[in-house]
Tab-separated table of C-alpha atoms in Angstrom:
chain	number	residue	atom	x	y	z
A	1	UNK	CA	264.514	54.658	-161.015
A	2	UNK	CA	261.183	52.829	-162.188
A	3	UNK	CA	259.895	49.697	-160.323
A	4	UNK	CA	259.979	46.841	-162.639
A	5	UNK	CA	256.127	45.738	-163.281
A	6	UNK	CA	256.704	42.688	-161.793
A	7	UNK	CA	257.747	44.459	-158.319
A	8	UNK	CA	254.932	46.647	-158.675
A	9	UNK	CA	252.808	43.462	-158.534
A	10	UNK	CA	254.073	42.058	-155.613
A	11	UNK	CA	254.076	45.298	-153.725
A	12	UNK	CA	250.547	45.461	-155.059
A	13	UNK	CA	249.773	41.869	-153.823
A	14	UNK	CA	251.236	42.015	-150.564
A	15	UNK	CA	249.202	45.339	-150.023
A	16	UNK	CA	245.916	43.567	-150.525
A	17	UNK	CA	246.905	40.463	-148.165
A	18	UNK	CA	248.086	42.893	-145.505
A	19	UNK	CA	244.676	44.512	-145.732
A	20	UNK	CA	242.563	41.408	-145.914
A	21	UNK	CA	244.254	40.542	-142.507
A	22	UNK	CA	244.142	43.373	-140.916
A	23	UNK	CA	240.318	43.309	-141.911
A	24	UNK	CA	240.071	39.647	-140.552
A	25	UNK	CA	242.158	41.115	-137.071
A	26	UNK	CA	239.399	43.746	-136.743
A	27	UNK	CA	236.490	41.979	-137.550
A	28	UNK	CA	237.839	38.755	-135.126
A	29	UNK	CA	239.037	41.121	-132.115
A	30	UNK	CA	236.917	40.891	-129.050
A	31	UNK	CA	234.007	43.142	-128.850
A	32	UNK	CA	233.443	45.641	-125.848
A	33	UNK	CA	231.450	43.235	-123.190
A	34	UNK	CA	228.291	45.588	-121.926
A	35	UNK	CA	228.385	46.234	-117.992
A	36	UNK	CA	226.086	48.167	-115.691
A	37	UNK	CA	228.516	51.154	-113.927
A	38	UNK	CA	227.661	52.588	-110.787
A	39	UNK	CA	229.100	56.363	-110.132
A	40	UNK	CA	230.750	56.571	-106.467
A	41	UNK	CA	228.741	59.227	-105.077
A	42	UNK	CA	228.015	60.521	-101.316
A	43	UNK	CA	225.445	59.469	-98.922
A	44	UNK	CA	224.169	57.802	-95.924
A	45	UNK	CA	225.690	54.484	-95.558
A	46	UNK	CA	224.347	52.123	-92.377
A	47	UNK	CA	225.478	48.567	-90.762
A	48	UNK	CA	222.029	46.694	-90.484
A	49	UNK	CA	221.175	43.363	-89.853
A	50	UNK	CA	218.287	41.568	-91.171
A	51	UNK	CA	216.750	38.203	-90.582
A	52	UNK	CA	217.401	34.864	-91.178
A	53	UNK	CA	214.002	33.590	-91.794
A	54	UNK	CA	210.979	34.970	-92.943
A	55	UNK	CA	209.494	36.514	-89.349
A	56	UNK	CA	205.152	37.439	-88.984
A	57	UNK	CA	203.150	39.785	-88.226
A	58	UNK	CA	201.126	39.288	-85.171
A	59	UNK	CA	198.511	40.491	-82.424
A	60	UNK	CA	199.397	41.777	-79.266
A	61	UNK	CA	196.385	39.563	-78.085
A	62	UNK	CA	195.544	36.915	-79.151
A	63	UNK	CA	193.866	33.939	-77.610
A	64	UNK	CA	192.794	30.180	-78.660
A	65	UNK	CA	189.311	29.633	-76.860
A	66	UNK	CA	188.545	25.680	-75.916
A	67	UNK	CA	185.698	25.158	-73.825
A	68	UNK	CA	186.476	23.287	-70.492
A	69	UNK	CA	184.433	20.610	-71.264
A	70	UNK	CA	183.529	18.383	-73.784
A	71	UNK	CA	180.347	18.910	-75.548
A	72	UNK	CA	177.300	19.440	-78.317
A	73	UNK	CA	177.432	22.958	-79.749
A	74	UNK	CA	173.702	24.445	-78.937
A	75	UNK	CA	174.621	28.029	-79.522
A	76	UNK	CA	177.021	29.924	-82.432
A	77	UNK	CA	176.573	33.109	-81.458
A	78	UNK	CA	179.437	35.101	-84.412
A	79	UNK	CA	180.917	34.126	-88.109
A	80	UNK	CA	184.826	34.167	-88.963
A	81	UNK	CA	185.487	37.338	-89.457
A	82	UNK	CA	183.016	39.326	-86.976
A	83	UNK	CA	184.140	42.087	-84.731
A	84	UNK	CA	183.509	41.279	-80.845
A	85	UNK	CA	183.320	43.351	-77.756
A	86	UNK	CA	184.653	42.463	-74.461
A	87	UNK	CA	182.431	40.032	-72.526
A	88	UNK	CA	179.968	38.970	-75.198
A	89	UNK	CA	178.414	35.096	-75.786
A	90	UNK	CA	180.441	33.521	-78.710
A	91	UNK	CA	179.598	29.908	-78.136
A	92	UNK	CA	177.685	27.207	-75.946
A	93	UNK	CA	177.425	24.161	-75.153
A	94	UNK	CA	174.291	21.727	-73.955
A	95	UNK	CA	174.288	22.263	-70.189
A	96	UNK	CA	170.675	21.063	-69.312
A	97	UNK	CA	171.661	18.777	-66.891
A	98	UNK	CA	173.821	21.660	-65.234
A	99	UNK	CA	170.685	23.752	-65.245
A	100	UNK	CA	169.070	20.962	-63.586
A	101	UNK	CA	171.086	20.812	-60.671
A	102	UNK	CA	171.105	24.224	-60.320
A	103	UNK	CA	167.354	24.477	-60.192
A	104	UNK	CA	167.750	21.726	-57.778
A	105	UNK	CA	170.077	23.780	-55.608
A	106	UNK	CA	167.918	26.893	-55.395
A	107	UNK	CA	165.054	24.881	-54.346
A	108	UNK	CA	167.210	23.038	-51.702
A	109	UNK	CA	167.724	27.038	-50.719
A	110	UNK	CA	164.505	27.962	-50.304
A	111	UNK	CA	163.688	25.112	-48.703
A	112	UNK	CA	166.551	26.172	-46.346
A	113	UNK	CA	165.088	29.836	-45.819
A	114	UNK	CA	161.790	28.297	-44.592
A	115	UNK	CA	163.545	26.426	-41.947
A	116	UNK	CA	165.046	29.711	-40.651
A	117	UNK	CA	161.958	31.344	-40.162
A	118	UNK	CA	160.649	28.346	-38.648
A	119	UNK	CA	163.671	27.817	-36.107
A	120	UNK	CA	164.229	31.028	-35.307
A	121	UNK	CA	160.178	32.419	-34.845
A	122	UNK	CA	160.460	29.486	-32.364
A	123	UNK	CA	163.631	30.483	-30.680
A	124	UNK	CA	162.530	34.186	-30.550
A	125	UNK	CA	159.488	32.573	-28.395
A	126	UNK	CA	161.401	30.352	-26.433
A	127	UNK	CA	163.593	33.304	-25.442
A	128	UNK	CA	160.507	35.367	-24.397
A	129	UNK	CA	159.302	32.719	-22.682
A	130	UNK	CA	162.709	32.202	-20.547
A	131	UNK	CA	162.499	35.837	-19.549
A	132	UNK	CA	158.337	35.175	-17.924
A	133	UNK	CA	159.536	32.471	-16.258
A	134	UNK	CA	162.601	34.086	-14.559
A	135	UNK	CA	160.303	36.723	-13.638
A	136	UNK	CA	157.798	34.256	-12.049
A	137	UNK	CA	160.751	32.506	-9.954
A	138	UNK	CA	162.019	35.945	-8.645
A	139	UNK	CA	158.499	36.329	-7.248
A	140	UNK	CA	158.704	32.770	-5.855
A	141	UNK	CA	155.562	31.638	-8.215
A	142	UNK	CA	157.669	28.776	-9.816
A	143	UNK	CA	160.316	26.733	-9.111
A	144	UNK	CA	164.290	27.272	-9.909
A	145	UNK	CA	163.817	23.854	-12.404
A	146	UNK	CA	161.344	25.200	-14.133
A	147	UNK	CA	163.031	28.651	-14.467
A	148	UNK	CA	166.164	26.232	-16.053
A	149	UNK	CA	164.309	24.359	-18.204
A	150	UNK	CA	162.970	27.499	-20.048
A	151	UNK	CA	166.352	28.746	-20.308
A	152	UNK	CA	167.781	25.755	-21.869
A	153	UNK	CA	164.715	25.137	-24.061
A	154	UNK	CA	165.596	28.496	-25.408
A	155	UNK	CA	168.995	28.064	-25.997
A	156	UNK	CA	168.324	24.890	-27.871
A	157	UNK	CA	165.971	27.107	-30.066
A	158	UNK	CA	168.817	29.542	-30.528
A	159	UNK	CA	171.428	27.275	-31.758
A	160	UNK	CA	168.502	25.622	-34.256
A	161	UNK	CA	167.965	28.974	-35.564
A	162	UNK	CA	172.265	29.413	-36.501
A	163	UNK	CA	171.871	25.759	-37.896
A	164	UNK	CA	169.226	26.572	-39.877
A	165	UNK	CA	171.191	29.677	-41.085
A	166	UNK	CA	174.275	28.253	-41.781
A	167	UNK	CA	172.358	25.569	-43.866
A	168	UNK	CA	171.027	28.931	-45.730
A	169	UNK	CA	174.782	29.751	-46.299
A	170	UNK	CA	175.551	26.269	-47.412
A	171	UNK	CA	172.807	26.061	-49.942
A	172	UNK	CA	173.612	29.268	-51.255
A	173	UNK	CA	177.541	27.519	-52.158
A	174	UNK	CA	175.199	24.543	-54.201
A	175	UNK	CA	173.810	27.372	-56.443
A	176	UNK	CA	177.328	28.646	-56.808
A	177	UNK	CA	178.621	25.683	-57.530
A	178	UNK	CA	176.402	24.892	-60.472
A	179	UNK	CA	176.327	28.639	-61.615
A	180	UNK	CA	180.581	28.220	-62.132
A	181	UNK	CA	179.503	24.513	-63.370
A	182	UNK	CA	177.983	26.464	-65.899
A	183	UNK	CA	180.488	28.531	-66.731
A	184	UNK	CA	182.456	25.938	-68.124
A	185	UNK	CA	180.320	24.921	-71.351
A	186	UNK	CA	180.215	29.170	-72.364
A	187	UNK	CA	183.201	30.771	-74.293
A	188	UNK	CA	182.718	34.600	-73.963
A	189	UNK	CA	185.700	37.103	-75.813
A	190	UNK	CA	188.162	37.934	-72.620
A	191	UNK	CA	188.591	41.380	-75.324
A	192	UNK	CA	187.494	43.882	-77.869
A	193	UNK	CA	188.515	41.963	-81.316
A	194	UNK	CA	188.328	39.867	-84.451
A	195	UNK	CA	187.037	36.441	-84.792
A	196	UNK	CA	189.944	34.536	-87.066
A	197	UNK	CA	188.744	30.859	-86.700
A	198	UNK	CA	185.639	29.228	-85.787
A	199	UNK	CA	186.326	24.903	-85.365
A	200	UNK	CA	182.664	23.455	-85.106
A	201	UNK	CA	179.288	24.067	-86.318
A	202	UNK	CA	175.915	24.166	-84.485
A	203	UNK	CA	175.323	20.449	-83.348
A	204	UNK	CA	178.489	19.514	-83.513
A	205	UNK	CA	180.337	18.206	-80.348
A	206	UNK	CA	183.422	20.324	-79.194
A	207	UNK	CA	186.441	18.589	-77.511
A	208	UNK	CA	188.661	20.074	-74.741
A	209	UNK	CA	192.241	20.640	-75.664
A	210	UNK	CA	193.927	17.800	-72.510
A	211	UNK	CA	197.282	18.677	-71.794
A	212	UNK	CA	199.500	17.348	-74.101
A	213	UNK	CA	197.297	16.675	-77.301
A	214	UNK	CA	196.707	19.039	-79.596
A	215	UNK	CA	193.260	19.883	-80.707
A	216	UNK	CA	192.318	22.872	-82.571
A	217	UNK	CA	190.703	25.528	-80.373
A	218	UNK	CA	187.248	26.112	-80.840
A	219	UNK	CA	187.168	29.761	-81.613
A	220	UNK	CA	190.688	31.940	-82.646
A	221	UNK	CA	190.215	35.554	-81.591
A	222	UNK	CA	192.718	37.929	-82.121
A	223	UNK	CA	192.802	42.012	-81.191
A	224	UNK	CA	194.245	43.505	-84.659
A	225	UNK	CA	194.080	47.018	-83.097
A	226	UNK	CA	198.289	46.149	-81.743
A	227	UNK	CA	200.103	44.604	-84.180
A	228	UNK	CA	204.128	43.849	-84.170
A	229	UNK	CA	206.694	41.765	-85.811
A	230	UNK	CA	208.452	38.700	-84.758
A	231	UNK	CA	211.256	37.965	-86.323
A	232	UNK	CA	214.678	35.346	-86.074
A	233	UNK	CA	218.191	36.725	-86.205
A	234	UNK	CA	221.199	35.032	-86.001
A	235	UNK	CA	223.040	33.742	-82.827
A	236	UNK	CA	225.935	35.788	-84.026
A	237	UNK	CA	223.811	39.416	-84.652
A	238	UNK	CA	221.932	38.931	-81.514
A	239	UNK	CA	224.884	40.448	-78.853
A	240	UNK	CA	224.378	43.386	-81.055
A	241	UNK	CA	220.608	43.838	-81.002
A	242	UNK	CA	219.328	46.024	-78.120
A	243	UNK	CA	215.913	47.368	-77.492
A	244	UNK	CA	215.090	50.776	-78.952
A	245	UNK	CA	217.441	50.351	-82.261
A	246	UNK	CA	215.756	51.760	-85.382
A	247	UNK	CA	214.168	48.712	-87.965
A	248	UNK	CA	212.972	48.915	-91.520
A	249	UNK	CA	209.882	46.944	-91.934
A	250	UNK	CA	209.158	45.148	-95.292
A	251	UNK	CA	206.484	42.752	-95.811
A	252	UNK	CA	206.169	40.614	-99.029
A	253	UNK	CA	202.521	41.467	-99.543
A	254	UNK	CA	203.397	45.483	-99.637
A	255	UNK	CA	207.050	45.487	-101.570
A	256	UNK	CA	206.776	49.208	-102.532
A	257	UNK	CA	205.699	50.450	-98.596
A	258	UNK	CA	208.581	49.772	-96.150
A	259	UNK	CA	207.412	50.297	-92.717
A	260	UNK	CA	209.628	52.380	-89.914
A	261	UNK	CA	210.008	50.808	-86.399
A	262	UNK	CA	211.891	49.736	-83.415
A	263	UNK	CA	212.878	47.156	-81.626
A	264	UNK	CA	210.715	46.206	-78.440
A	265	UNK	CA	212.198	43.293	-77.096
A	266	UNK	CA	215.206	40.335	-77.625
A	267	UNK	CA	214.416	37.124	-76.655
A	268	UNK	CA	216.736	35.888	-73.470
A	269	UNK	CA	216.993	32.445	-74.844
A	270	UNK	CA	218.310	30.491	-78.281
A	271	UNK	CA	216.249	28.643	-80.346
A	272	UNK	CA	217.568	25.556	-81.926
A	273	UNK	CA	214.948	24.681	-84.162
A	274	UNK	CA	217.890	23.585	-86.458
A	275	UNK	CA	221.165	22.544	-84.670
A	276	UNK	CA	223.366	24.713	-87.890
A	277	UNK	CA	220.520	27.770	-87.998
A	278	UNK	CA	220.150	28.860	-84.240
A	279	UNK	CA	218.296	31.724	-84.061
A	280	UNK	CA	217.259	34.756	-81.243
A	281	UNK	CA	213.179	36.296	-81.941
A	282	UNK	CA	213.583	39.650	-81.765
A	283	UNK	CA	209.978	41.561	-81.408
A	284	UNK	CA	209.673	44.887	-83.013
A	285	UNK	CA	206.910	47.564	-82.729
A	286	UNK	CA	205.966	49.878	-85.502
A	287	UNK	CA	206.494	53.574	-85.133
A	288	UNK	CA	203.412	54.288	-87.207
A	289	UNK	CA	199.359	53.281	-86.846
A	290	UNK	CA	199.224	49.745	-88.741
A	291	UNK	CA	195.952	49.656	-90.432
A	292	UNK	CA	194.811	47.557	-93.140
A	293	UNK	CA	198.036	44.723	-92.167
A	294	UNK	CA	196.515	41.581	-91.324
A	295	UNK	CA	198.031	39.184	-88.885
A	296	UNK	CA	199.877	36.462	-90.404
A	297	UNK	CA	201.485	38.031	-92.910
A	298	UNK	CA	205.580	37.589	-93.446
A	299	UNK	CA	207.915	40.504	-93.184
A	300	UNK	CA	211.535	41.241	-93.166
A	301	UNK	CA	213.127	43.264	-90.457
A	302	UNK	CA	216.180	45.003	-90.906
A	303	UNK	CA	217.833	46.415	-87.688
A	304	UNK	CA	220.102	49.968	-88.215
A	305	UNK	CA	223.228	48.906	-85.580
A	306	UNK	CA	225.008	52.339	-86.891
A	307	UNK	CA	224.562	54.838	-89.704
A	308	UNK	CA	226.981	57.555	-91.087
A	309	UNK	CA	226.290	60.208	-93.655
A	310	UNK	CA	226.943	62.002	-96.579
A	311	UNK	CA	229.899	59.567	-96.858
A	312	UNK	CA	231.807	58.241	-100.211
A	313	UNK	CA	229.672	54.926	-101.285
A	314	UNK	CA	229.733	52.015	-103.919
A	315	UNK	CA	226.813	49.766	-104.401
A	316	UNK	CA	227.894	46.715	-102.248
A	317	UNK	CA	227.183	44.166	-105.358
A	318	UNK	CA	230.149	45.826	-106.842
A	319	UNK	CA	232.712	44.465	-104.354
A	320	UNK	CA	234.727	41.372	-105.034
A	321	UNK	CA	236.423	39.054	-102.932
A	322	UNK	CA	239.206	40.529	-100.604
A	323	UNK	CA	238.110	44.060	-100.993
A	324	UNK	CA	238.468	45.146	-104.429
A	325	UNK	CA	236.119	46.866	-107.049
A	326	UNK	CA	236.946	47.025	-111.332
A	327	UNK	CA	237.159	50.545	-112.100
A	328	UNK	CA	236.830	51.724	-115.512
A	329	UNK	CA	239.559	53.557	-116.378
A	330	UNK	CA	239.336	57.280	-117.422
A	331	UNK	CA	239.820	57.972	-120.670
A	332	UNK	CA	239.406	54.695	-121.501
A	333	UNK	CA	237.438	51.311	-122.270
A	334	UNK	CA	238.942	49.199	-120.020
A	335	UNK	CA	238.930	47.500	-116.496
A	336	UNK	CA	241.412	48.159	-113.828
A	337	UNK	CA	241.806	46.875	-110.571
A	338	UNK	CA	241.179	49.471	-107.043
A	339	UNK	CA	241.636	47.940	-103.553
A	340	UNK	CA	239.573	49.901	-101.461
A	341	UNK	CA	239.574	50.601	-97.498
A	342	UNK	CA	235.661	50.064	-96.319
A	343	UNK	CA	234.140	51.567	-93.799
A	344	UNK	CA	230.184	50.271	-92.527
A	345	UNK	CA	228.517	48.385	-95.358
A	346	UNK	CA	224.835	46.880	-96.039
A	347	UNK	CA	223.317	45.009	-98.558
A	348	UNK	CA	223.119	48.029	-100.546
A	349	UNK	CA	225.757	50.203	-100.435
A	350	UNK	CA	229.451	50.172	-98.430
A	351	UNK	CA	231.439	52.916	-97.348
A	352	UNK	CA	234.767	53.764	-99.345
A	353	UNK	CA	237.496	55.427	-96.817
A	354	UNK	CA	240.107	54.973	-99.229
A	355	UNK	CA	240.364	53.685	-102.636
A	356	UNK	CA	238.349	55.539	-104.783
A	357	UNK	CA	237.077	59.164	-105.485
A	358	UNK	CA	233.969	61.052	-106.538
A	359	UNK	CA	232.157	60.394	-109.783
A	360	UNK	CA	234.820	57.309	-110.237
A	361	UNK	CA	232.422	54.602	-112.247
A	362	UNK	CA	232.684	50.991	-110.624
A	363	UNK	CA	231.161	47.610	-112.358
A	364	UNK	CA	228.081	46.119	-110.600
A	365	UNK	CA	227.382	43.478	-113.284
A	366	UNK	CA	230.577	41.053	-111.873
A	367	UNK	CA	228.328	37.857	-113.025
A	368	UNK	CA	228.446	38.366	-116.396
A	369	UNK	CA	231.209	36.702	-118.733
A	370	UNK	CA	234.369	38.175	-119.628
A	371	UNK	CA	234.446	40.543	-117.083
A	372	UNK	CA	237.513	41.307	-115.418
A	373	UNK	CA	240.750	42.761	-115.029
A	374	UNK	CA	242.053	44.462	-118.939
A	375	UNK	CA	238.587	43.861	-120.679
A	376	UNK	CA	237.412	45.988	-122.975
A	377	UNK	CA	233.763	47.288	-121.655
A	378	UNK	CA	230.809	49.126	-122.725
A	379	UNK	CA	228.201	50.696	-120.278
A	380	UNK	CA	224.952	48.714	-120.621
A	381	UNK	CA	222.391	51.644	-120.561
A	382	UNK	CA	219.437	49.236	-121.189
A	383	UNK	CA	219.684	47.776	-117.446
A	384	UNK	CA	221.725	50.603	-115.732
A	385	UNK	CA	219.286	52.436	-113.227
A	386	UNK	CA	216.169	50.447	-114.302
A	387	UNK	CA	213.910	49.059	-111.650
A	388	UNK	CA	212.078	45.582	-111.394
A	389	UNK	CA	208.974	45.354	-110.030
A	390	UNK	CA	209.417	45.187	-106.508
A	391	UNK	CA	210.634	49.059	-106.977
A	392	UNK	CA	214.686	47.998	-105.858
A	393	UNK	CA	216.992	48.847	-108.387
A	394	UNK	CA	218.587	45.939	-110.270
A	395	UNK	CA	221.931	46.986	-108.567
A	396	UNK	CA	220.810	46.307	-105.077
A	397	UNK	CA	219.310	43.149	-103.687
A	398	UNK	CA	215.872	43.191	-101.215
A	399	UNK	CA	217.613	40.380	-99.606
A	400	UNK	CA	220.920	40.375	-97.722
A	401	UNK	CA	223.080	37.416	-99.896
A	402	UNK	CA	225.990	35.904	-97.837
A	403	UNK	CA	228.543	38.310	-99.883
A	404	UNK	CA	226.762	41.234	-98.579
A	405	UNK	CA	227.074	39.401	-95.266
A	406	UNK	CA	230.784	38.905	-95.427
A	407	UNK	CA	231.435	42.679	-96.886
A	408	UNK	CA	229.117	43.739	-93.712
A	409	UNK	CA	231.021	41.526	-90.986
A	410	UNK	CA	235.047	42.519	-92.999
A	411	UNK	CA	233.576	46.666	-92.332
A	412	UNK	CA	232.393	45.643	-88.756
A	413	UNK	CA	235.801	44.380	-88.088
């Protein structure tokens, strides 16, 4: 039977609309959003936890010099930065009069000395002269009074001769008195180390740090030989922090060279330096010589409460709220849903007990639009696996982020 022209058209037309919206379906359908997928793979997977604030390197010794007294600077004996030895003359003050009085002393001393010889020359006499006449009265030559007065003459020259000594003694305490005197206008280094600070110049007058005032000290020395790290953690970590734990060291002025260490000591106290951020210092030593690190500088600590390896992991950034990761799908282009049953987590990666398997890929990039549960996805090879320049990869944060927190605490319990 033949199709009437007519029909032929309107096949023909309705052909050419069903293509044009099929073209207009394909060309408006949503396009594949790019993500960055992270392959569950096996590893070592530790609880840690890390500080609250920025904590700083410092000296095992370290000491703020002040003189005792008040004033002019007459000697500057070392520059910021010079290297002392135990004992040595870093500073002065005028002490003239001081010298004065001790010059005065030591005179007062000598003066003292000459008395003894004097006193006591005469006592030794007196004594020898006791003895003749006690010989005399035994032979009846003089009289028993006689004989006495001798022998208290010479007594009274002994006991002159003690005064005279203990004056000696006293007069020696004078000169020691002005010597310690002295002692107070002279800052020498109490240890081997580096001069940080100097407050004062030559001729300039120096002021004692009173108690409760707070003047700058006149020199800042500090031993760089023993360095550590002091560091706050939060009220709610500390019960788990004990000395000895393992601690990964990073300081912001060397990103790329993480330091190992340990903890040395948790502070028995809380500080409230905020009444919502109270804090514990925790001091931690590092397991390795520490040269070249100069006090002052900020690190982070993080503290390794448990590790277990060669485990199945996902990169922690990849876990949503109440557990769950998008999964893409094998075989296909889109998202699907997997809760998962964690094990120990960090800010990097989290344990997966149950949930997932090997070489399963999971969506890090959960920030960007469009993503969730049925999209269509693409994997976003220009970001996946790059680096940024603090050497981390883009999938793992240098700094804990309160979702890391929460995954860390929902593993702990």
């Amino acid at each position: 039977m033949k199709i009437q022209p007519i029909v032929r058209r309107i096949l023909l037309a309705l052909l050419v609309m069903l293509l044009i919206v099929a073209g207009f379906w394909w060309g408006m359908r949503p396009k594949p959003i790019p993500v960055v997928l992270k392959a569950v793979d096996r590893g070592m997977v530790d609880a840690t936890v890390v500080n609250t604030r920025a904590g700083t390197v410092e000296a095992c010794l370290r000491t703020r010099l002040s003189a005792i007294v008040g004033g002019r600077i007459e000697y500057l004996g070392v520059k910021e930065g010079d290297r002392v030895k135990k004992g040595q003359l870093l500073m002065k003050l005028w002490n003239d009069d001081q010298k004065a009085q001790q010059y005065l002393a030591e005179t007062q001393r000598a003066l003292s000395l000459q008395r003894v010889n004097e006193q006591c020359v005469t006592a030794a006499n007196a004594e020898r002269e006791a003895k003749r006449q006690a010989l005399l009265r035994a032979k009846g030559y003089v009289s028993i009074a006689k004989e006495d007065a001798a022998r208290t003459e010479a007594e009274a020259r002994k006991s002159a001769c003690a005064s005279a000594r203990a004056d000696v003694t006293q007069a020696d305490a004078r000169v020691a008195v002005t010597r310690t005197e002295q002692q107070r206008t002279v800052l020498v280094a109490p240890f081997d180390g580096t001069v940080a600070k100097i407050v004062g110049e030559l001729g300039e007058y120096s002021t004692p740090s009173p108690p409760g005032v707070q003047t700058p000290p006149a020199i800042d020395l500090i031993d760089d030989s023993c360095l550590y790290v002091k560091a706050p953690m939060d009220e709610v970590d500390a019960p788990k922090i004990t000395a000895g734990l393992p601690v990964r060291v990073t300081l912001d002025a060397l990103p790329k060279h993480p330091f190992a260490g340990h903890v040395r000591r948790v502070a028995p106290y809380v500080l409230a330096v905020e009444k919502q951020a109270r804090t514990v210092d925790v001091e931690v030593d590092f397991d390795a010589p520490t040269k070249g690190l100069l006090v002052g500088y900020s690190a982070d600590v993080e503290i390794v409460l448990q590790q277990h390896s060669d485990v199945l992991r996902v990169p922690t950034t990849a876990i949503m709220e109440g557990g769950k990761v998008l999964v893409l799908a094998e075989g296909s282009n889109k998202l699907e849903a997997r809760q998962l049953k964690t094990g120990l987590a960090n800010w990097e990666y989290t344990e997966v007990i149950d949930g997932l398997k090997l070489g399963e890929r999971v969506v890090t990039s959960l920030e960007r639009e469009g993503v969730k549960v049925g999209a269509r996805v693409t994997a976003d090879t220009a970001t996946a696996g790059t680096t940024d320049a603090a050497g981390t990869k883009n999938t793992a944060n240098s700094v804990a982020n309160p979702a890391t927190n929460a995954a860390t605490n929902a593993a702990e319990k």
